[in-house]
Amino acid sequence: MSAVLPDDGAAGKKLRPARTNATRQKLFDASMELIGERGAAGVTVDEIAAAAGVSKGTVYYNFGSKSDLIAQLLRYGVDILKARLLSASADPRPADDPRPAGDPGPAGGSGASGGSAGDPLLAMEAMIGQAMDFMADYPSFARLWVSENWRTPSVWQDTFAVLRTELLAVIGDAIEAVAAVYPVDAGISRGSLETAIFGACFVVGLDRVTYNPERSRDQSVAAIMASMRGYVLK
């Protein structure tokens, strides 16, 4: 599944792809598919070029090396995922809710005991739902992330560290929002909770796509939310 790649300027050249023409987009799509299936080490520049329908020289012209291409591919996917998570956090209402974003609904409908617009637990649930949708839309990226993220040593270790920190920060902010409204278990490390939710989104989402397509999105979201609801004291 392709998307318009972001233009983040010269400052982020190593991690962030610049404005992309059709050739660069084809290279990204081909790389994501091949690397997601067989891992970064199992794919050559020649195969990427052939899958994209371009010459090997075109790959090097656009990205410099396979290593740089993969680093930019990782940034590409994380930017999409992060945007979805932030969107859900800002407006966690169901997709079929007719109210415009920011509308809290009937008077008294916001807050921890009211409607979704002010409930940080529902915001977290919406974020996890977006993560499940992302894994379904980009399973090859999810496979790349899971297969390469914990490999050591790794050429992309620094890249993973930066991107992982960004995603954990989004989840951490959502957890902080819950703790500001609900009584929570102080004995649970928030850092560990962030990591648990982060890892579960990738593993549960990818497992659903790969092995259990009959499992519904809502079932997957509920399983991950069990950790979050256990954090909140009754």
Short mmCIF file of C-alpha atoms in Angstrom, two decimals:
data_model
loop_
_atom_site.label_atom_id
_atom_site.label_comp_id
_atom_site.label_asym_id
_atom_site.label_seq_id
_atom_site.Cartn_x
_atom_site.Cartn_y
_atom_site.Cartn_z
CA MET A 1 0.00 0.00 0.00
CA SER A 2 1.63 3.26 -1.06
CA ALA A 3 1.38 6.76 0.31
CA VAL A 4 2.88 10.15 -0.43
CA LEU A 5 6.23 10.32 1.30
CA PRO A 6 6.97 13.32 3.51
CA ASP A 7 9.35 16.15 2.59
CA ASP A 8 11.25 16.91 5.79
CA GLY A 9 14.08 19.00 4.40
CA ALA A 10 17.85 18.58 4.31
CA ALA A 11 18.23 18.31 8.11
CA GLY A 12 16.77 14.81 8.17
CA LYS A 13 18.23 13.53 4.92
CA LYS A 14 19.64 10.32 6.40
CA LEU A 15 16.34 9.26 7.95
CA ARG A 16 13.64 11.19 6.13
CA PRO A 17 13.03 10.86 2.40
CA ALA A 18 12.84 14.10 0.47
CA ARG A 19 10.06 14.90 -2.00
CA THR A 20 9.62 11.74 -4.00
CA ASN A 21 8.89 11.25 -7.66
CA ALA A 22 7.17 8.18 -9.06
CA THR A 23 10.47 6.31 -9.35
CA ARG A 24 11.34 6.79 -5.69
CA GLN A 25 7.84 5.72 -4.67
CA LYS A 26 8.18 2.53 -6.71
CA LEU A 27 11.50 1.82 -5.04
CA PHE A 28 9.99 2.24 -1.60
CA ASP A 29 7.04 0.00 -2.40
CA ALA A 30 9.26 -2.70 -3.91
CA SER A 31 11.71 -2.55 -1.02
CA MET A 32 9.00 -2.75 1.62
CA GLU A 33 7.50 -5.83 0.03
CA LEU A 34 10.76 -7.71 -0.53
CA ILE A 35 12.39 -6.84 2.78
CA GLY A 36 9.21 -7.51 4.70
CA GLU A 37 9.05 -11.00 3.21
CA ARG A 38 12.70 -12.05 3.47
CA GLY A 39 14.47 -9.64 5.81
CA ALA A 40 16.93 -6.93 4.94
CA ALA A 41 19.94 -9.23 4.61
CA GLY A 42 18.11 -11.51 2.18
CA VAL A 43 17.38 -8.84 -0.42
CA THR A 44 19.85 -7.38 -2.90
CA VAL A 45 19.86 -4.03 -4.65
CA ASP A 46 19.48 -5.89 -7.96
CA GLU A 47 16.27 -7.51 -6.72
CA ILE A 48 14.89 -4.20 -5.48
CA ALA A 49 15.66 -2.59 -8.84
CA ALA A 50 14.06 -5.45 -10.76
CA ALA A 51 10.91 -5.40 -8.60
CA ALA A 52 10.61 -1.63 -9.07
CA GLY A 53 11.28 -1.86 -12.82
CA VAL A 54 14.33 0.42 -12.70
CA SER A 55 18.08 0.03 -13.13
CA LYS A 56 20.44 -0.75 -10.27
CA GLY A 57 22.06 2.64 -10.81
CA THR A 58 18.71 4.31 -10.17
CA VAL A 59 18.57 2.78 -6.69
CA TYR A 60 22.00 4.16 -5.84
CA TYR A 61 21.15 7.54 -7.38
CA ASN A 62 18.05 7.93 -5.21
CA PHE A 63 19.31 6.46 -1.95
CA GLY A 64 23.07 6.06 -2.07
CA SER A 65 23.02 2.53 -0.68
CA LYS A 66 20.71 -0.26 0.42
CA SER A 67 21.44 0.68 4.02
CA ASP A 68 20.28 4.27 3.48
CA LEU A 69 17.19 3.06 1.61
CA ILE A 70 16.18 0.84 4.54
CA ALA A 71 16.79 3.64 7.05
CA GLN A 72 14.49 5.89 5.04
CA LEU A 73 11.97 3.09 4.66
CA LEU A 74 11.84 2.76 8.44
CA ARG A 75 11.28 6.51 8.83
CA TYR A 76 8.57 6.40 6.19
CA GLY A 77 6.56 3.74 8.02
CA VAL A 78 7.01 5.26 11.46
CA ASP A 79 5.83 8.67 10.25
CA ILE A 80 2.63 7.10 8.95
CA LEU A 81 2.05 5.13 12.17
CA LYS A 82 2.81 8.10 14.41
CA ALA A 83 0.41 10.34 12.49
CA ARG A 84 -2.36 7.78 12.93
CA LEU A 85 -1.70 7.41 16.65
CA LEU A 86 -1.70 11.16 17.22
CA SER A 87 -4.88 11.57 15.21
CA ALA A 88 -6.64 8.94 17.31
CA SER A 89 -5.36 10.48 20.53
CA ALA A 90 -6.67 13.90 19.54
CA ASP A 91 -10.10 12.65 18.43
CA PRO A 92 -10.84 9.13 19.71
CA ARG A 93 -14.50 8.97 18.63
CA PRO A 94 -15.62 6.09 16.39
CA ALA A 95 -15.12 6.65 12.67
CA ASP A 96 -18.88 6.66 12.04
CA ASP A 97 -19.59 9.34 14.67
CA PRO A 98 -21.21 12.23 12.74
CA ARG A 99 -19.97 14.92 15.12
CA PRO A 100 -17.07 17.06 13.90
CA ALA A 101 -13.66 16.63 15.54
CA GLY A 102 -13.51 18.41 18.88
CA ASP A 103 -17.27 18.31 19.51
CA PRO A 104 -17.69 16.82 23.01
CA GLY A 105 -21.31 15.85 22.40
CA PRO A 106 -24.10 16.44 24.92
CA ALA A 107 -23.39 18.54 28.00
CA GLY A 108 -21.60 16.53 30.64
CA GLY A 109 -20.55 13.94 28.08
CA SER A 110 -16.82 14.44 28.47
CA GLY A 111 -14.49 13.28 31.22
CA ALA A 112 -13.58 9.89 32.58
CA SER A 113 -17.15 8.84 33.19
CA GLY A 114 -18.71 10.39 30.10
CA GLY A 115 -18.39 10.26 26.34
CA SER A 116 -15.28 9.37 24.37
CA ALA A 117 -14.19 12.93 23.59
CA GLY A 118 -12.72 13.43 27.08
CA ASP A 119 -11.91 9.89 28.18
CA PRO A 120 -8.18 9.11 27.94
CA LEU A 121 -8.85 5.37 28.19
CA LEU A 122 -11.00 5.58 25.07
CA ALA A 123 -8.28 7.67 23.45
CA MET A 124 -5.79 4.88 24.20
CA GLU A 125 -8.22 2.31 22.82
CA ALA A 126 -8.58 4.35 19.63
CA MET A 127 -4.79 4.59 19.30
CA ILE A 128 -4.42 0.83 19.60
CA GLY A 129 -7.15 0.40 17.00
CA GLN A 130 -5.19 2.64 14.65
CA ALA A 131 -2.10 0.54 15.30
CA MET A 132 -4.03 -2.62 14.37
CA ASP A 133 -5.19 -0.94 11.16
CA PHE A 134 -1.61 0.09 10.36
CA MET A 135 -0.34 -3.48 10.81
CA ALA A 136 -3.09 -4.71 8.48
CA ASP A 137 -2.31 -2.02 5.89
CA TYR A 138 1.48 -2.39 6.07
CA PRO A 139 2.25 -5.98 7.14
CA SER A 140 5.58 -5.96 5.30
CA PHE A 141 6.74 -2.95 7.28
CA ALA A 142 5.65 -4.61 10.52
CA ARG A 143 7.65 -7.73 9.60
CA LEU A 144 10.69 -5.59 8.82
CA TRP A 145 10.38 -3.82 12.18
CA VAL A 146 9.94 -7.02 14.20
CA SER A 147 12.70 -8.94 12.41
CA GLU A 148 15.35 -6.19 12.47
CA ASN A 149 14.60 -4.11 15.57
CA TRP A 150 16.17 -6.48 18.11
CA ARG A 151 18.93 -7.82 15.89
CA THR A 152 22.36 -6.96 17.33
CA PRO A 153 24.64 -5.71 16.08
CA SER A 154 22.60 -3.90 13.44
CA VAL A 155 23.50 -1.34 10.82
CA TRP A 156 20.24 0.44 11.70
CA GLN A 157 20.53 0.28 15.48
CA ASP A 158 20.76 4.08 15.80
CA THR A 159 17.84 4.53 13.42
CA PHE A 160 15.68 2.11 15.40
CA ALA A 161 16.62 3.85 18.65
CA VAL A 162 15.43 7.23 17.34
CA LEU A 163 12.20 5.91 15.85
CA ARG A 164 11.38 3.68 18.81
CA THR A 165 11.82 6.63 21.17
CA GLU A 166 9.37 8.70 19.10
CA LEU A 167 6.68 6.02 19.17
CA LEU A 168 7.16 5.29 22.87
CA ALA A 169 6.78 9.00 23.60
CA VAL A 170 3.36 9.04 21.91
CA ILE A 171 2.24 6.03 23.94
CA GLY A 172 3.76 7.50 27.09
CA ASP A 173 1.81 10.72 26.68
CA ALA A 174 -1.40 8.69 26.37
CA ILE A 175 -0.57 6.79 29.56
CA GLU A 176 0.14 10.06 31.36
CA ALA A 177 -3.27 11.32 30.26
CA VAL A 178 -4.92 8.25 31.80
CA ALA A 179 -2.97 8.69 35.04
CA ALA A 180 -4.09 12.32 35.23
CA VAL A 181 -7.77 11.28 35.28
CA TYR A 182 -7.93 7.80 36.78
CA PRO A 183 -6.41 6.31 39.95
CA VAL A 184 -3.62 4.01 38.74
CA ASP A 185 -1.35 1.34 40.18
CA ALA A 186 1.81 3.17 41.24
CA GLY A 187 3.63 -0.15 41.45
CA ILE A 188 3.55 -0.55 37.66
CA SER A 189 6.46 1.08 35.86
CA ARG A 190 5.13 3.44 33.21
CA GLY A 191 8.18 2.78 31.09
CA SER A 192 7.48 -0.94 31.17
CA LEU A 193 3.81 -0.32 30.40
CA GLU A 194 4.75 1.82 27.39
CA THR A 195 7.00 -0.95 26.13
CA ALA A 196 4.36 -3.64 26.73
CA ILE A 197 1.74 -1.78 24.72
CA PHE A 198 4.24 -0.84 22.01
CA GLY A 199 5.45 -4.41 21.57
CA ALA A 200 1.96 -5.87 21.77
CA CYS A 201 0.72 -3.64 18.96
CA PHE A 202 3.35 -5.01 16.59
CA VAL A 203 3.19 -8.64 17.71
CA VAL A 204 -0.60 -8.96 18.09
CA GLY A 205 -1.24 -6.98 14.90
CA LEU A 206 1.24 -9.00 12.87
CA ASP A 207 0.08 -12.31 14.33
CA ARG A 208 -3.50 -11.45 13.36
CA VAL A 209 -2.53 -10.67 9.77
CA THR A 210 -0.21 -13.66 9.37
CA TYR A 211 -1.78 -16.48 11.37
CA ASN A 212 -5.22 -15.48 12.61
CA PRO A 213 -7.05 -13.41 9.98
CA GLU A 214 -10.35 -14.58 11.46
CA ARG A 215 -9.57 -12.68 14.65
CA SER A 216 -11.36 -9.35 14.63
CA ARG A 217 -9.75 -5.96 15.08
CA ASP A 218 -11.84 -5.39 18.21
CA GLN A 219 -10.66 -8.67 19.76
CA SER A 220 -7.05 -7.68 19.18
CA VAL A 221 -7.59 -4.21 20.61
CA ALA A 222 -9.35 -5.64 23.69
CA ALA A 223 -6.44 -8.02 24.36
CA ILE A 224 -3.91 -5.18 24.35
CA MET A 225 -6.19 -2.90 26.35
CA ALA A 226 -6.31 -5.53 29.12
CA SER A 227 -2.85 -4.32 30.20
CA MET A 228 -4.02 -0.73 30.24
CA ARG A 229 -7.21 -1.48 32.15
CA GLY A 230 -5.19 -3.46 34.69
CA TYR A 231 -3.17 -0.32 35.32
CA VAL A 232 -6.32 1.56 36.35
CA LEU A 233 -7.47 0.87 39.91
CA LYS A 234 -11.12 -0.04 40.34
#
